[in-house]
Structures are given as structure tokens and as C-alpha cells.
Short mmCIF file of C-alpha atoms in Angstrom, two decimals:
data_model
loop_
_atom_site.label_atom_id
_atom_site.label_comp_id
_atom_site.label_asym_id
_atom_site.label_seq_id
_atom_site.Cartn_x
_atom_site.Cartn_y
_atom_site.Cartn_z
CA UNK A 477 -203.55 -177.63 -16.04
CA UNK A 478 -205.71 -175.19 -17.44
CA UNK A 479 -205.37 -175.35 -21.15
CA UNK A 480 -208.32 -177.60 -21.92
CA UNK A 481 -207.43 -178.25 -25.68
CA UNK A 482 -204.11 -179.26 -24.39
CA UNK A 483 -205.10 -181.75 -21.91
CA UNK A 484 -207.69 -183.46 -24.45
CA UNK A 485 -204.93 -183.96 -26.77
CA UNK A 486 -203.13 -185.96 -24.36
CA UNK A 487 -204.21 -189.31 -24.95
CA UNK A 488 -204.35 -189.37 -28.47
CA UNK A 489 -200.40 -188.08 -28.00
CA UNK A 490 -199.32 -191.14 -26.04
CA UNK A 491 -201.14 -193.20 -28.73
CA UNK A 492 -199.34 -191.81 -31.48
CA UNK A 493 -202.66 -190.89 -33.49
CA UNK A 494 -202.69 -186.96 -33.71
CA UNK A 495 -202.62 -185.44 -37.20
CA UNK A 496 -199.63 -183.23 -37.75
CA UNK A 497 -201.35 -179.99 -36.40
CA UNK A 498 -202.22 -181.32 -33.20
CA UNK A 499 -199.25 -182.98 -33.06
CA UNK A 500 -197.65 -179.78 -32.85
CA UNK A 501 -199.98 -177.70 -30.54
CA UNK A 502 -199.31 -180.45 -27.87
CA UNK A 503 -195.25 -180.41 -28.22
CA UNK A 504 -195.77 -176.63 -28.03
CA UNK A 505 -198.09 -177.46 -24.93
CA UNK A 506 -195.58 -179.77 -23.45
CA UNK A 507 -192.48 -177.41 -23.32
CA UNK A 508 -194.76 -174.67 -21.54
CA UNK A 509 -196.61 -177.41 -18.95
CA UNK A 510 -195.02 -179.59 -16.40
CA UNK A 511 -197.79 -181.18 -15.11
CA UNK A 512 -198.79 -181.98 -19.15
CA UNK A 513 -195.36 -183.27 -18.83
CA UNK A 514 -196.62 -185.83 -16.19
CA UNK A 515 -199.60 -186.62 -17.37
CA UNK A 516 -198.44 -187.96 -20.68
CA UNK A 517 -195.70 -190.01 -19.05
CA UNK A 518 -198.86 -192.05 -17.13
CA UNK A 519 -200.65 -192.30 -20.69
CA UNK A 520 -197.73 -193.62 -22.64
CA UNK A 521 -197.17 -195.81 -19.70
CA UNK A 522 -200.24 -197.18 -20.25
CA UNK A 523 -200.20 -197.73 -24.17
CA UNK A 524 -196.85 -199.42 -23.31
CA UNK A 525 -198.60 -201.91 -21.59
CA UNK A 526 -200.85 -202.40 -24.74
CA UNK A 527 -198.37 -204.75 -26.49
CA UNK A 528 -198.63 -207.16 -23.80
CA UNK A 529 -201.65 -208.85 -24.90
CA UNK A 530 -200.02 -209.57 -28.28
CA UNK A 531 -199.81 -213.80 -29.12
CA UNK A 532 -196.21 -214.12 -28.57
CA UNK A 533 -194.45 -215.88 -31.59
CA UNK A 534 -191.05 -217.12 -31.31
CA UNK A 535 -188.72 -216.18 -34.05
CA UNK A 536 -186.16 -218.20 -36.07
CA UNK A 537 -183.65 -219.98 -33.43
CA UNK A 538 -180.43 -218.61 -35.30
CA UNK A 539 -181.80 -214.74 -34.09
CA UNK A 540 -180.39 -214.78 -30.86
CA UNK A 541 -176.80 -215.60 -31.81
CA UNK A 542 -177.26 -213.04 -34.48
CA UNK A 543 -178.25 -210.39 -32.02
CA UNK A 544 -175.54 -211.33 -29.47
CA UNK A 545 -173.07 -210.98 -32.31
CA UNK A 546 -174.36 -207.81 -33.24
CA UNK A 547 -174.11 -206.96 -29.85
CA UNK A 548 -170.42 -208.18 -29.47
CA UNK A 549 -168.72 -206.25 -31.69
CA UNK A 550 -170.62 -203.26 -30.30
CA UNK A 551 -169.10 -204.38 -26.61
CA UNK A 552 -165.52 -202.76 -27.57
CA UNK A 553 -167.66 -199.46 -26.99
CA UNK A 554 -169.63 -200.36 -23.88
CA UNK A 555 -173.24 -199.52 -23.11
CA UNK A 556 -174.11 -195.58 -22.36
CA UNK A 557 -174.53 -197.00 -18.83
CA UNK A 558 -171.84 -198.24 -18.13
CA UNK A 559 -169.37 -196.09 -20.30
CA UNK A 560 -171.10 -192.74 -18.73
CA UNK A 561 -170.78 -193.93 -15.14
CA UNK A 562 -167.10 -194.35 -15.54
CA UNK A 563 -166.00 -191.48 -17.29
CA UNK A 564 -168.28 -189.20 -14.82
CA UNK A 565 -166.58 -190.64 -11.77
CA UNK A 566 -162.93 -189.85 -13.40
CA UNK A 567 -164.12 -186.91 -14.44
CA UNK A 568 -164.89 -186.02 -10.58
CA UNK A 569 -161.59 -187.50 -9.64
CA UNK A 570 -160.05 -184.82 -12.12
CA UNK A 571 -162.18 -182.21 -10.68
CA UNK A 572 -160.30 -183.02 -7.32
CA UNK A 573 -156.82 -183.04 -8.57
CA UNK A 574 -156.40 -181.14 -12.27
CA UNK A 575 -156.43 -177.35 -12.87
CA UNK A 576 -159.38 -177.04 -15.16
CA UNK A 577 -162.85 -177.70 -13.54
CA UNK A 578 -163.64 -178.65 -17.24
CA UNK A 579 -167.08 -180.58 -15.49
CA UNK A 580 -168.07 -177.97 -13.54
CA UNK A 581 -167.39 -174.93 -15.77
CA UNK A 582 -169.68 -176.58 -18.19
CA UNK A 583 -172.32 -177.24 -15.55
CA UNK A 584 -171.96 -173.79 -14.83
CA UNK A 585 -172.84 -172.63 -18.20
CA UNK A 586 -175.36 -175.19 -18.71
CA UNK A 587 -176.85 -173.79 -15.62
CA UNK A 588 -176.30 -170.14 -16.80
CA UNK A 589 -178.00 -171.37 -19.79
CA UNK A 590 -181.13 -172.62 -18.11
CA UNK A 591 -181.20 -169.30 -16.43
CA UNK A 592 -181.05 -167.25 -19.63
CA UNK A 593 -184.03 -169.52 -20.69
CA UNK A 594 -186.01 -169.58 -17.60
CA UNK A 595 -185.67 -165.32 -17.47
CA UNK A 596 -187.12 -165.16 -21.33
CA UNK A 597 -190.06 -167.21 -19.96
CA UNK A 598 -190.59 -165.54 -16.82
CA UNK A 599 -191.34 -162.33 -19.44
CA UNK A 600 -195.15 -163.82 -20.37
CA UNK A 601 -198.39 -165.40 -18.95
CA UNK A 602 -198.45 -164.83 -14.95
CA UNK A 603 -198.67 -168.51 -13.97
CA UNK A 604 -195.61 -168.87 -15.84
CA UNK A 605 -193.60 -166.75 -14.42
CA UNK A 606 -194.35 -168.18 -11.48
CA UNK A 607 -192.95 -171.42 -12.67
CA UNK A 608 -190.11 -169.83 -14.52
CA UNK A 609 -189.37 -168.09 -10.62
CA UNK A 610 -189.29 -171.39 -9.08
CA UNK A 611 -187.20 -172.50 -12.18
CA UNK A 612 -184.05 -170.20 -10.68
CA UNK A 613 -184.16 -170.83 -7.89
CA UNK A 614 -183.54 -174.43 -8.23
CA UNK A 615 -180.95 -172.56 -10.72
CA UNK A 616 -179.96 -170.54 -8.07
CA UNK A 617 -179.10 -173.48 -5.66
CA UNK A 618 -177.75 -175.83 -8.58
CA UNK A 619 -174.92 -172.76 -8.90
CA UNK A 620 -174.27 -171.64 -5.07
CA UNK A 621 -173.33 -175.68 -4.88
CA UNK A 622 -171.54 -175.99 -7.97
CA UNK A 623 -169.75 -172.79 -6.52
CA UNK A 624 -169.07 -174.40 -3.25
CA UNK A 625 -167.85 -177.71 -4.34
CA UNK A 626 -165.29 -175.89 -7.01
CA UNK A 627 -164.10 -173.82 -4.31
CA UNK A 628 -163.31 -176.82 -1.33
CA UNK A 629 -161.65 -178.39 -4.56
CA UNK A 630 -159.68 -175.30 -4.20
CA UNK A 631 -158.53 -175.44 -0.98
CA UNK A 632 -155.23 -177.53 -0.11
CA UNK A 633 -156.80 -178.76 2.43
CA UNK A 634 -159.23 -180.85 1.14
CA UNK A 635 -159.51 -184.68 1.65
CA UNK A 636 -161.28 -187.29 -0.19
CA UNK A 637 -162.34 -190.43 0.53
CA UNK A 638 -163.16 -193.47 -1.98
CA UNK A 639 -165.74 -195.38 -0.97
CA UNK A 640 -167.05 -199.05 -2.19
CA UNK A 641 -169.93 -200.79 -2.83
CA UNK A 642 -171.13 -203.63 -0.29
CA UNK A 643 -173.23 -207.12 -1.30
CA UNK A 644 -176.50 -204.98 -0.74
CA UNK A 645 -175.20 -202.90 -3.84
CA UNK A 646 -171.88 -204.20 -5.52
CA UNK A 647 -171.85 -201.84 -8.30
CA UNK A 648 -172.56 -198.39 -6.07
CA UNK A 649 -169.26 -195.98 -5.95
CA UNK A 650 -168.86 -192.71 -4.50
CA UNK A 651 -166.09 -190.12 -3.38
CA UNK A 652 -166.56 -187.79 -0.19
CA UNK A 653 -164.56 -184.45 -1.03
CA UNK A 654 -164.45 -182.82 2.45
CA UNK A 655 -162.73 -180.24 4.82
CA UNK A 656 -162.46 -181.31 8.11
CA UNK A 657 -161.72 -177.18 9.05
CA UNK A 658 -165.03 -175.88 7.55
CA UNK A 659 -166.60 -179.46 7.30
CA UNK A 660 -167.91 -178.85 3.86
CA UNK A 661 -168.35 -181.79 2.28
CA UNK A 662 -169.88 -183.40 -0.08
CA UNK A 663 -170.69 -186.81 -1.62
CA UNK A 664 -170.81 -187.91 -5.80
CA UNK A 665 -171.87 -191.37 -5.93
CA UNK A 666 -172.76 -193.68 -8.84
CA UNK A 667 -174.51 -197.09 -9.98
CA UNK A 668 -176.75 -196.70 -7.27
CA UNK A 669 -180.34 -198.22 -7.85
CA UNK A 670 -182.96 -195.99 -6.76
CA UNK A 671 -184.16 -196.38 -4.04
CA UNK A 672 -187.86 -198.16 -3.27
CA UNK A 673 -190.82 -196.08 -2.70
CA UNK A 674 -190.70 -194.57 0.62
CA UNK A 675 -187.03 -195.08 1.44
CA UNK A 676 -183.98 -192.92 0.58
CA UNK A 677 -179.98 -193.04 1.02
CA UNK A 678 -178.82 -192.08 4.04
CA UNK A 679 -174.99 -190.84 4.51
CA UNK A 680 -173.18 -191.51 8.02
CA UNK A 681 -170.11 -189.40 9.77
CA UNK A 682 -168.33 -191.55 12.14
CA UNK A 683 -165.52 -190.50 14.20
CA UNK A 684 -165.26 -192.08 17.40
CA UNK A 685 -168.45 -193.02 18.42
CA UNK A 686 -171.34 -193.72 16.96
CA UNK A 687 -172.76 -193.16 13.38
CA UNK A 688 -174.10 -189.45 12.54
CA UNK A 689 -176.52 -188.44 10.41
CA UNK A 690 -175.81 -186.08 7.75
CA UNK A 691 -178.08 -186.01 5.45
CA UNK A 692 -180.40 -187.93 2.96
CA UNK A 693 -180.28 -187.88 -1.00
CA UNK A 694 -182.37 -189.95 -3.84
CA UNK A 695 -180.19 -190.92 -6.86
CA UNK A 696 -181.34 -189.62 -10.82
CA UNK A 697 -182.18 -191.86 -13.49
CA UNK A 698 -178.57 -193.05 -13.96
CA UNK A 699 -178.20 -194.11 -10.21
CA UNK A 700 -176.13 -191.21 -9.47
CA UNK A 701 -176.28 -188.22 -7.68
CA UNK A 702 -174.20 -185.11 -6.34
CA UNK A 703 -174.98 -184.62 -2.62
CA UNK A 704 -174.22 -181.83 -0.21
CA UNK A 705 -173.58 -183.54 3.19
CA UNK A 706 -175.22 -181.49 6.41
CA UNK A 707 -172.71 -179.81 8.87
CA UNK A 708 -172.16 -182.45 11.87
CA UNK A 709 -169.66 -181.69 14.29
CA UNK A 710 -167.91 -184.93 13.87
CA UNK A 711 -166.84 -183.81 10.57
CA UNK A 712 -163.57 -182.85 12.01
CA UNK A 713 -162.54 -185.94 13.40
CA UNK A 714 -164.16 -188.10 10.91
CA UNK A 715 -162.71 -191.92 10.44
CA UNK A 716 -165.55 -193.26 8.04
CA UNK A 717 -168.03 -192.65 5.86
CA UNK A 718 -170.95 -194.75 4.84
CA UNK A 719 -174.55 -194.91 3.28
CA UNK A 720 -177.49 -196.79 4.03
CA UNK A 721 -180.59 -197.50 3.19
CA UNK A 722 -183.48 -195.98 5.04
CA UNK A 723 -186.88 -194.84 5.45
CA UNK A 724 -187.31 -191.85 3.41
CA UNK A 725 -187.46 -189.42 6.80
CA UNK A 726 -184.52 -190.64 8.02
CA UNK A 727 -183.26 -192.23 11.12
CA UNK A 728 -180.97 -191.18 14.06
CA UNK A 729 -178.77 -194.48 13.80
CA UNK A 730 -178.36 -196.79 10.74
CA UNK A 731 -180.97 -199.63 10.14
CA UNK A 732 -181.14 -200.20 7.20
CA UNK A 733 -178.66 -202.03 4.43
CA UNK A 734 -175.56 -200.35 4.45
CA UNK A 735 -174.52 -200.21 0.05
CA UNK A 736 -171.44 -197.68 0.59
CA UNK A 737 -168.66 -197.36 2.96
CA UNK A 738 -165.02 -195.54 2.69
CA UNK A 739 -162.03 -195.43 5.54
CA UNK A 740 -160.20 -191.72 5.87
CA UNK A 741 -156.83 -192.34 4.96
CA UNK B 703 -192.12 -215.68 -11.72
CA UNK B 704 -189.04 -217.42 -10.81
CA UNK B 705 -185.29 -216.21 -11.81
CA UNK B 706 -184.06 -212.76 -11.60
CA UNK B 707 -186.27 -209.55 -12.12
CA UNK B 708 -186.47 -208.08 -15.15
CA UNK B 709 -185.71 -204.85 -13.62
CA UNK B 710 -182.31 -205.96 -12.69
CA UNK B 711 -181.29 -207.91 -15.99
CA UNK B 712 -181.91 -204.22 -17.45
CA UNK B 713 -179.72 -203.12 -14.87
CA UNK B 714 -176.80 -205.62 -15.64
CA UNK B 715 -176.98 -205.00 -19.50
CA UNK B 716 -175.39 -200.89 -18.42
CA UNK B 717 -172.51 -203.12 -16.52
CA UNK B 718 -172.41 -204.98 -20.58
CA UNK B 719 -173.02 -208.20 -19.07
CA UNK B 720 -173.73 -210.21 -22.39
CA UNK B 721 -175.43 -212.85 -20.47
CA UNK B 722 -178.00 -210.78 -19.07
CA UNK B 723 -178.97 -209.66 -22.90
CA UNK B 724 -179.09 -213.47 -23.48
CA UNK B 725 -181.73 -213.86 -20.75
CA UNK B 726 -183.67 -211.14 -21.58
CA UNK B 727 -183.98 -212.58 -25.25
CA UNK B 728 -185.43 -215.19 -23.87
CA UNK B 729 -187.80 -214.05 -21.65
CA UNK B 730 -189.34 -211.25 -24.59
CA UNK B 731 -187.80 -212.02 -28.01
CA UNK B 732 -191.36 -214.31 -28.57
CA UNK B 733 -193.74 -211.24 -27.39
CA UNK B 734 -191.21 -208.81 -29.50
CA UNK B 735 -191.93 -211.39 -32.72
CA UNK B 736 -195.19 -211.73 -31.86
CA UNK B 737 -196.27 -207.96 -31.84
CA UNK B 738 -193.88 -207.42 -35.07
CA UNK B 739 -195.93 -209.52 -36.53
CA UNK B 740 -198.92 -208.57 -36.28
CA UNK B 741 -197.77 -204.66 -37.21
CA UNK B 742 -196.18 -205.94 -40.13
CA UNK B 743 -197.33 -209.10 -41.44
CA UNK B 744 -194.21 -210.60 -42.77
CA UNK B 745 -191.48 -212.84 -40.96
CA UNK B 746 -188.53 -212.04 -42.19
CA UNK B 747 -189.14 -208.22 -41.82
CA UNK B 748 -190.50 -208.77 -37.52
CA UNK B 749 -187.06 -211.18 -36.87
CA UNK B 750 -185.36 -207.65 -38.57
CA UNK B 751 -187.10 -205.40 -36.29
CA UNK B 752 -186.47 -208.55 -32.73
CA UNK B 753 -182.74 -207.65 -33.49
CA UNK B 754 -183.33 -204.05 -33.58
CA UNK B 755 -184.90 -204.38 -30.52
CA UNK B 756 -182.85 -205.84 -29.06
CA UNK B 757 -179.91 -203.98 -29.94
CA UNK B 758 -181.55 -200.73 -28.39
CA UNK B 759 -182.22 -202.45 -25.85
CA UNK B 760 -178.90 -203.67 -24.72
CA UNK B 761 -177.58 -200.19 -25.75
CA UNK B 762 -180.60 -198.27 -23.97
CA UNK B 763 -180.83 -199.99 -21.13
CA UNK B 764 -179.35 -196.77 -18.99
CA UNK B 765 -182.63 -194.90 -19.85
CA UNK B 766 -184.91 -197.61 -18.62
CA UNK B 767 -186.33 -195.98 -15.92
CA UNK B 768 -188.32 -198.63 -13.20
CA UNK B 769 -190.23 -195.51 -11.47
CA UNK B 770 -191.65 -195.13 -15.24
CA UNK B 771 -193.03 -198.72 -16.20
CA UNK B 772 -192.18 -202.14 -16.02
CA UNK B 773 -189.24 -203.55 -18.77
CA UNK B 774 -191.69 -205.73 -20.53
CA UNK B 775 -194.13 -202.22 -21.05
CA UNK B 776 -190.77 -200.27 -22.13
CA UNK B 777 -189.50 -203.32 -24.48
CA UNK B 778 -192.61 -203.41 -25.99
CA UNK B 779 -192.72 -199.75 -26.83
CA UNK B 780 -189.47 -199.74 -28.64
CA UNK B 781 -191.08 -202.67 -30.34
CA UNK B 782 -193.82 -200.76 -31.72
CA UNK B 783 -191.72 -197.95 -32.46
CA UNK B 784 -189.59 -199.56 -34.99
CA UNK B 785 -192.50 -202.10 -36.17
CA UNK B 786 -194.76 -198.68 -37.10
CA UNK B 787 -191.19 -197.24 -38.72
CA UNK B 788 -190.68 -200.43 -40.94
CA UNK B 789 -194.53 -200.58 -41.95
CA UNK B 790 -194.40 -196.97 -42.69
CA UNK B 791 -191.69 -196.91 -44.84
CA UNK B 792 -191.12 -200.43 -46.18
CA UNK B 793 -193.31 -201.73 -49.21
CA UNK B 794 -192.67 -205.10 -48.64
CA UNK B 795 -195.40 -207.70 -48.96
CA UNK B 796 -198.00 -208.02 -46.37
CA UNK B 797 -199.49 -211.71 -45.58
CA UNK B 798 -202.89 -212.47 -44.25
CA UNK B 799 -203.12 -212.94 -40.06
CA UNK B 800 -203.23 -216.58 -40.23
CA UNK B 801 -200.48 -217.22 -42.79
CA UNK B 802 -197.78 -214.79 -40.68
CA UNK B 803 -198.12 -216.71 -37.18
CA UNK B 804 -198.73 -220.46 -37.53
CA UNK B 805 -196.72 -221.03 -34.46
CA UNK B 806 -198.18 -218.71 -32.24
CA UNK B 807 -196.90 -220.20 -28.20
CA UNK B 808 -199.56 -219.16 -25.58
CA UNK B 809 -199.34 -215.62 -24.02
CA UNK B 810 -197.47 -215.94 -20.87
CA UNK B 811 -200.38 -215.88 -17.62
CA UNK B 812 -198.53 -212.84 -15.86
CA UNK B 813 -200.65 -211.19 -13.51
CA UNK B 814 -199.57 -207.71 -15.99
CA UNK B 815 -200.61 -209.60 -19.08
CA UNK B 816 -203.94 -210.23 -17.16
CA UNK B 817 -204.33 -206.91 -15.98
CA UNK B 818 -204.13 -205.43 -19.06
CA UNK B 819 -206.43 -207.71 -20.93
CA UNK B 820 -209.28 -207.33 -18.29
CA UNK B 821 -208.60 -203.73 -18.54
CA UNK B 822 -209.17 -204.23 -22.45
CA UNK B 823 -212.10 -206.29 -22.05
CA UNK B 824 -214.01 -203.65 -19.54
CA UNK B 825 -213.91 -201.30 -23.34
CA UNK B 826 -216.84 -201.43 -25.86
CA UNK B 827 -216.13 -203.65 -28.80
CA UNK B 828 -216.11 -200.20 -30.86
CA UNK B 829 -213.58 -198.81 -28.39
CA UNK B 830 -211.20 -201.42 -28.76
CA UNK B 831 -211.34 -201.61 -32.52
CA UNK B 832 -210.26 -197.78 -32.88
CA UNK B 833 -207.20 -198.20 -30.56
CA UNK B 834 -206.52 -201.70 -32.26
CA UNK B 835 -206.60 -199.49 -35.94
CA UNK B 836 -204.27 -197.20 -34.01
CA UNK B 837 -201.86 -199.44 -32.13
CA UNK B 838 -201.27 -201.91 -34.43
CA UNK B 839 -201.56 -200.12 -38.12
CA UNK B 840 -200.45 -197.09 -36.59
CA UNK B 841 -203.15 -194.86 -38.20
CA UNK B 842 -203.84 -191.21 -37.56
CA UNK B 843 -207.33 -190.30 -36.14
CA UNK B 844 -208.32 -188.76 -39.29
CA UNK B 845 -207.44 -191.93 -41.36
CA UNK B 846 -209.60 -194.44 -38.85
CA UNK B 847 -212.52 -192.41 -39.12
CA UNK B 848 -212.11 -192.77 -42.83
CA UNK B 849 -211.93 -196.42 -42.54
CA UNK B 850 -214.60 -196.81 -40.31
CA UNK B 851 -217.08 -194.34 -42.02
CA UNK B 852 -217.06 -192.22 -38.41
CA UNK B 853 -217.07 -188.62 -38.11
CA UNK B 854 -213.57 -187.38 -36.76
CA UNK B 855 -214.94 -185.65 -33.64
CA UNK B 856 -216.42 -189.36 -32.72
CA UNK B 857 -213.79 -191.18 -33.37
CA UNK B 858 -211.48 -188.34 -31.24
CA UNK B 859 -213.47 -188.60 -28.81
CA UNK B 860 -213.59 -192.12 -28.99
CA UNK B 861 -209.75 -192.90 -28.02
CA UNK B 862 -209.48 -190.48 -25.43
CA UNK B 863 -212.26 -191.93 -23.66
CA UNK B 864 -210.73 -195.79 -23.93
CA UNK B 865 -207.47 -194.72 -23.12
CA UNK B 866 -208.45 -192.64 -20.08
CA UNK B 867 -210.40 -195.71 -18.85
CA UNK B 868 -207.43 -198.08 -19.48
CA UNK B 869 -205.17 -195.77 -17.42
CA UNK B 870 -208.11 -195.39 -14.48
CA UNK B 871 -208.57 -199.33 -14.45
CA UNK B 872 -204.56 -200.17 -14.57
CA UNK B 873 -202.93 -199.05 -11.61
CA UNK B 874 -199.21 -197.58 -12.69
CA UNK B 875 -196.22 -199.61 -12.03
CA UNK B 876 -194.05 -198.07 -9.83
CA UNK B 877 -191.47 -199.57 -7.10
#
């Protein structure tokens, strides 16, 4: 990071202290820098951690049945979690079977939109244009896919495949949209946890013999993710699909915890 | 510590399992209190801001993000949050220290609770102070100079320098 000021400013960000000036020349800062980005996460991690040392004090014993009340009558309208990871999956159920790619016309846009923004940027300082070039690309990519998956939705001769989460992760879902002609395919799977440090999620093609690899994918925030599957052979004839658990290089044959698997119908 | 993680009572608050929101209660609703307290300096007003908490909490709990901090760190920052709102824009009455917390429990031994109180004690006295003046009262830098009689570019420097020794001396939290 080269802006100096920037970087000094940091600290006194995470800690909430900054008059209003500075307060503003590091949001400014923040939208421009990734790596300021970063670095503040770290920082507010740590002034997170500050509260710990407080002398705990336990409240009033009614509080808790007030809160769970509270909470209660909120429950008719479940968490954002859980509500969100619902309504995305139908939503990607609908993308298979209705007429209007409602979800991905509006990830196309929102795409288009971070493309229209990334091109204004790419118009200033050098270093940022090298940023705003590696920007859309990742644009570029997000679209080709978005592209392909509307267009195997297309096709009449797509399949797709429900899949269901195992002990190792009960709450995991995904669907495998696939053509066993072109063997596109592609995987949207949800309530994942993500996965430990060093491992990923591995997806397996099995026809009639033994597991295949196609491909590895790490799950966002929300424990979901959108994954293109890699073009195996086996895709033709497949039976099964299934994830796993794995080192985060991958494996030729499954080791790991398997948390998703789906028959072909 | 024995039960299950934290980490994946978060998780079972996005499936709305009320339970799990029970059990978390109980394993922060004390520390919530406790650091309500000492932000604000009046009962009634730190059991308003547990059940804030809470709340977010069990309506938030999608955005906790393990790769980020621990749940106890992220808990404790929403605490703050809303304590620092309240103080800021409530005129309530403020009790001494002592008279807020005569039942103080003792501060749960966790090996994070340790870490970050070694980490505090490796600071100068005067070091601690200023990020005390900020944590707690939520000042701005310019206002803790004024109550310390400091000049602003000391006391700037001041914070930066604690905090970026806190974060070299604590390693992060990730999976």
C-alpha cells in the first residue's frame, strides 16, 4: 500500500477514534485500496478481542426469557440465514424450470454494473487500472459462466440432480444442472460450512467405476457457492454425484468426509 | 471448554434453532452485561443494550464469518457498538464503577481471555489508558488528548503504536 497517510490512519479506524476528517479520508482510502481493505479487517479483529478482558456481570435472570420472547415472535420471519438459503435454492430450481432467468438476468446486470464501475476506475492512477483490469476479468469470467449456465438451462436436454446432505454436514444442499451430450455441468450448493484451512470441497462423477474428479470449489460467507464442474469423460454416463472433503490440492480418489451425494434419476 | 463450539451454535441460530440462542445467552450474556456496564454505567440501560445484542445476534448470525474472528470477539463488537450508541445519545444517569457492578463473577480463564490480557499487559501504563479512554468512553483522539493534557500528534501516535503491538503479539483467529 503506498499511501502512507492512509495506512497510519488504520488503526485509529478499527478503534473508532478518528475525528470526522480522517474519518473520511480513510473511507475514501478504503474504496480505492484492497489491501487497506485487509488490513483493517486484522485491526478491528483485534479491537474485537478488546472486550474480552471486561469483568463479566450477569444481568437480571428474567433477561433471557425476555430476549427469547423477543426473539419468538421474530421466528415467523426466520433468520437472514436461513430464510436466504432457501429462497436462493428455489430460486435456482426456478432457474431450471420457469421462463424468466429472473436470478440470473439480475446477476447479469449486477455484473454489467460492476463493469461500468470498474471501466470509470480503470480511467485514473496507473496502479489502479491495473486493479480495475484484473477487476473484469473476474467480471469477464463471472458473465461467460452466468452465460453458460443460462444457456444449458436452455437446452431440453438438461438433467438435474438433487443432492443431500450426509452426518458430516446435515444441513449442506446442492443441485447438479448437467448435459450428459456436452457434459456441461455445474453444481449450486448451500449451508455448507467452509471449509478448514488447507482443505477444500471436492465434487465426484461416478458412472460405472470408480469416483472422478471434477473439480474443487470453497464456499462464500453464506456456505454457498456456484461451481463450474471440469469436463470428465464420465459425464455421459454419470449415475452419481457427490462431494467431499479434501486437501485443498485435491486428490485422485475420495478420502476425505463425503457431506453431499445425489442419484441420477 | 466442554459443550459445543461457539462457532457452530452461531451456525444453528441461521437454521432458527431457538435453543442454540438460549445457549449462547448463557455462555456471553454476563461478558455482554459486563462490558455494557462499564460503557455506560447504569443497569437498567446495559440489560437494554444484552437484549439488543442479542437480538442482532440471533438475526446476524449469517454474517458471522469464523475466517474473520472468533464469536466471542464478534459478540463483543456488536456489544460495544450499541453500548457507545446508547452512551452517545442517551442522557441518562451515570453511576460511579463500584456502585454499577457489585456482582461482578470472575472473568472466564479462556486461553483467548488470557491472550489478550498478556497482550494488554506487554503496553505501557500510558498506552493502555488512551485505548481504555477510547474503547470504553468511546472518545475521539482529539477529545483524549484534551483530557489528558497531551498534544494530538502524541496521543495519535500513541494508539497506533498500542494497537499495532496488540495485533503483532495476538496471533489472528482463523480455522
Amino acid at each position: 500500500m503506498t499511501d502512507q497517510r492512509l495506512r497510519e490512519l488504520l488503526p485509529g479506524h478499527a478503534l473508532g477514534v478518528l475525528d470526522a476528517d480522517d474519518r473520511a479520508y480513510v473511507e475514501a482510502g478504503l474504496e480505492r485500496e484492497p489491501e487497506a481493505r485487509q488490513e483493517l479487517a486484522a485491526l478491528e479483529e483485534i479491537v474485537g478481542r478488546l472486550g474480552l478482558v471486561a469483568t463479566p456481570v450477569p444481568p437480571s435472570p428474567g433477561l433471557k426469557e425476555e430476549v427469547l420472547r423477543e426473539v419468538g415472535s421474530a421466528a415467523a420471519t426466520a433468520p437472514a440465514g436461513a430464510g436466504r438459503a432457501w429462497t436462493w435454492l428455489a430460486a435456482a430450481a426456478a432457474l431450471l424450470f420457469a421462463v424468466g432467468l429472473l436470478v440470473v438476468r439480475a446477476q447479469r446486470d449486477q455484473a454489467r454494473g460492476e463493469a461500468a464501475a470498474a471501466l470509470l476506475r480503470a480511467e485514473t492512477a496507473e496502479a489502479r487500472t491495473r486493479e480495475a483490469l484484473a477487476e473484469l476479468e473476474t467480471t469477464r469470467v463471472l458473465l461467460a459462466r452466468e452465460q453458460a449456465l443460462r444457456g444449458l438451462v436452455g437446452r431440453p436436454d438438461t438433467r438435474l440432480v438433487s443432492l443431500g446432505g450426509l452426518p458430516a454436514a446435515p444441513r449442506a444442499r446442492a443441485r447438479v444442472v448437467f448435459d450428459p451430450t456436452t457434459r456441461e455441468a455445474f453444481l449450486l450448493a448451500s449451508g455448507l460450512d467452509r471449509a478448514p484451512h488447507g482443505k477444500a470441497y471436492e465434487v465426484w462423477v461416478i458412472a460405472a467405476g470408480a469416483p472422478v474428479p471434477a473439480g474443487l470449489f470453497q464456499v462464500d460467507a453464506e456456505g454457498r457457492a456456484v461451481f463450474r464442474l471440469s469436463d470428465v469423460a464420465e459425464m455421459a454416463g454419470v449415475r452419481t454425484f457427490a462431494v467431499t472433503l479434501e486437501p485443498a490440492a485435491g486428490v485422485p480418489a475420495p478420502t476425505g468426509p463425503m457431506v453431499l451425494a445425489g442419484a441420477v434419476s | 471448554m466442554a459443550g459445543p463450539s461457539s462457532e457452530s451454535l452461531l451456525h444453528r441460530l441461521t437454521a432458527g434453532d431457538r435453543r442454540a440462542l438460549g445457549e449462547v445467552y448463557d455462555r456471553y450474556a454476563a461478558l455482554v452485561n459486563g462490558l455494557a456496564l462499564r460503557i455506560l454505567r447504569n443497569r437498567s440501560e446495559a440489560e437494554d443494550v444484552v437484549q439488543e445484542v442479542f437480538v442482532q445476534v440471533w438475526k446476524q448470525a449469517a454474517r458471522f464469518d469464523p475466517a474473520r474472528g472468533s464469536p466471542a470477539a464478534w459478540i463483543c463488537t456488536i456489544a460495544r457498538t450499541r453500548a457507545l450508541d446508547r452512551l452517545r445519545h442517551s442522557t441518562s444517569r451515570r453511576e460511579e464503577a463500584s456502585d454499577a457492578a457489585p456482582e461482578a463473577s470472575e472473568a472466564p480463564r479462556t486461553e483467548e481471555v488470557l491472550a489478550v490480557r498478556k497482550a494488554l499487559e506487554a503496553l505501557s501504563a500510558e498506552q493502555r489508558n488512551a485505548l481504555e479512554l477510547a474503547y470504553y468512553e468511546g472518545l475521539t483522539q482529539t477529545e483524549i488528548a484534551a483530557r489528558l493534557g497531551e498534544p494530538l500528534g502524541t496521543i495519535k501516535t500513541r494508539i497506533r503504536t498500542a494497537l499495532i503491538r496488540l495485533r503483532d503479539l495476538l496471533r489472528p483467529v482463523t480455522p
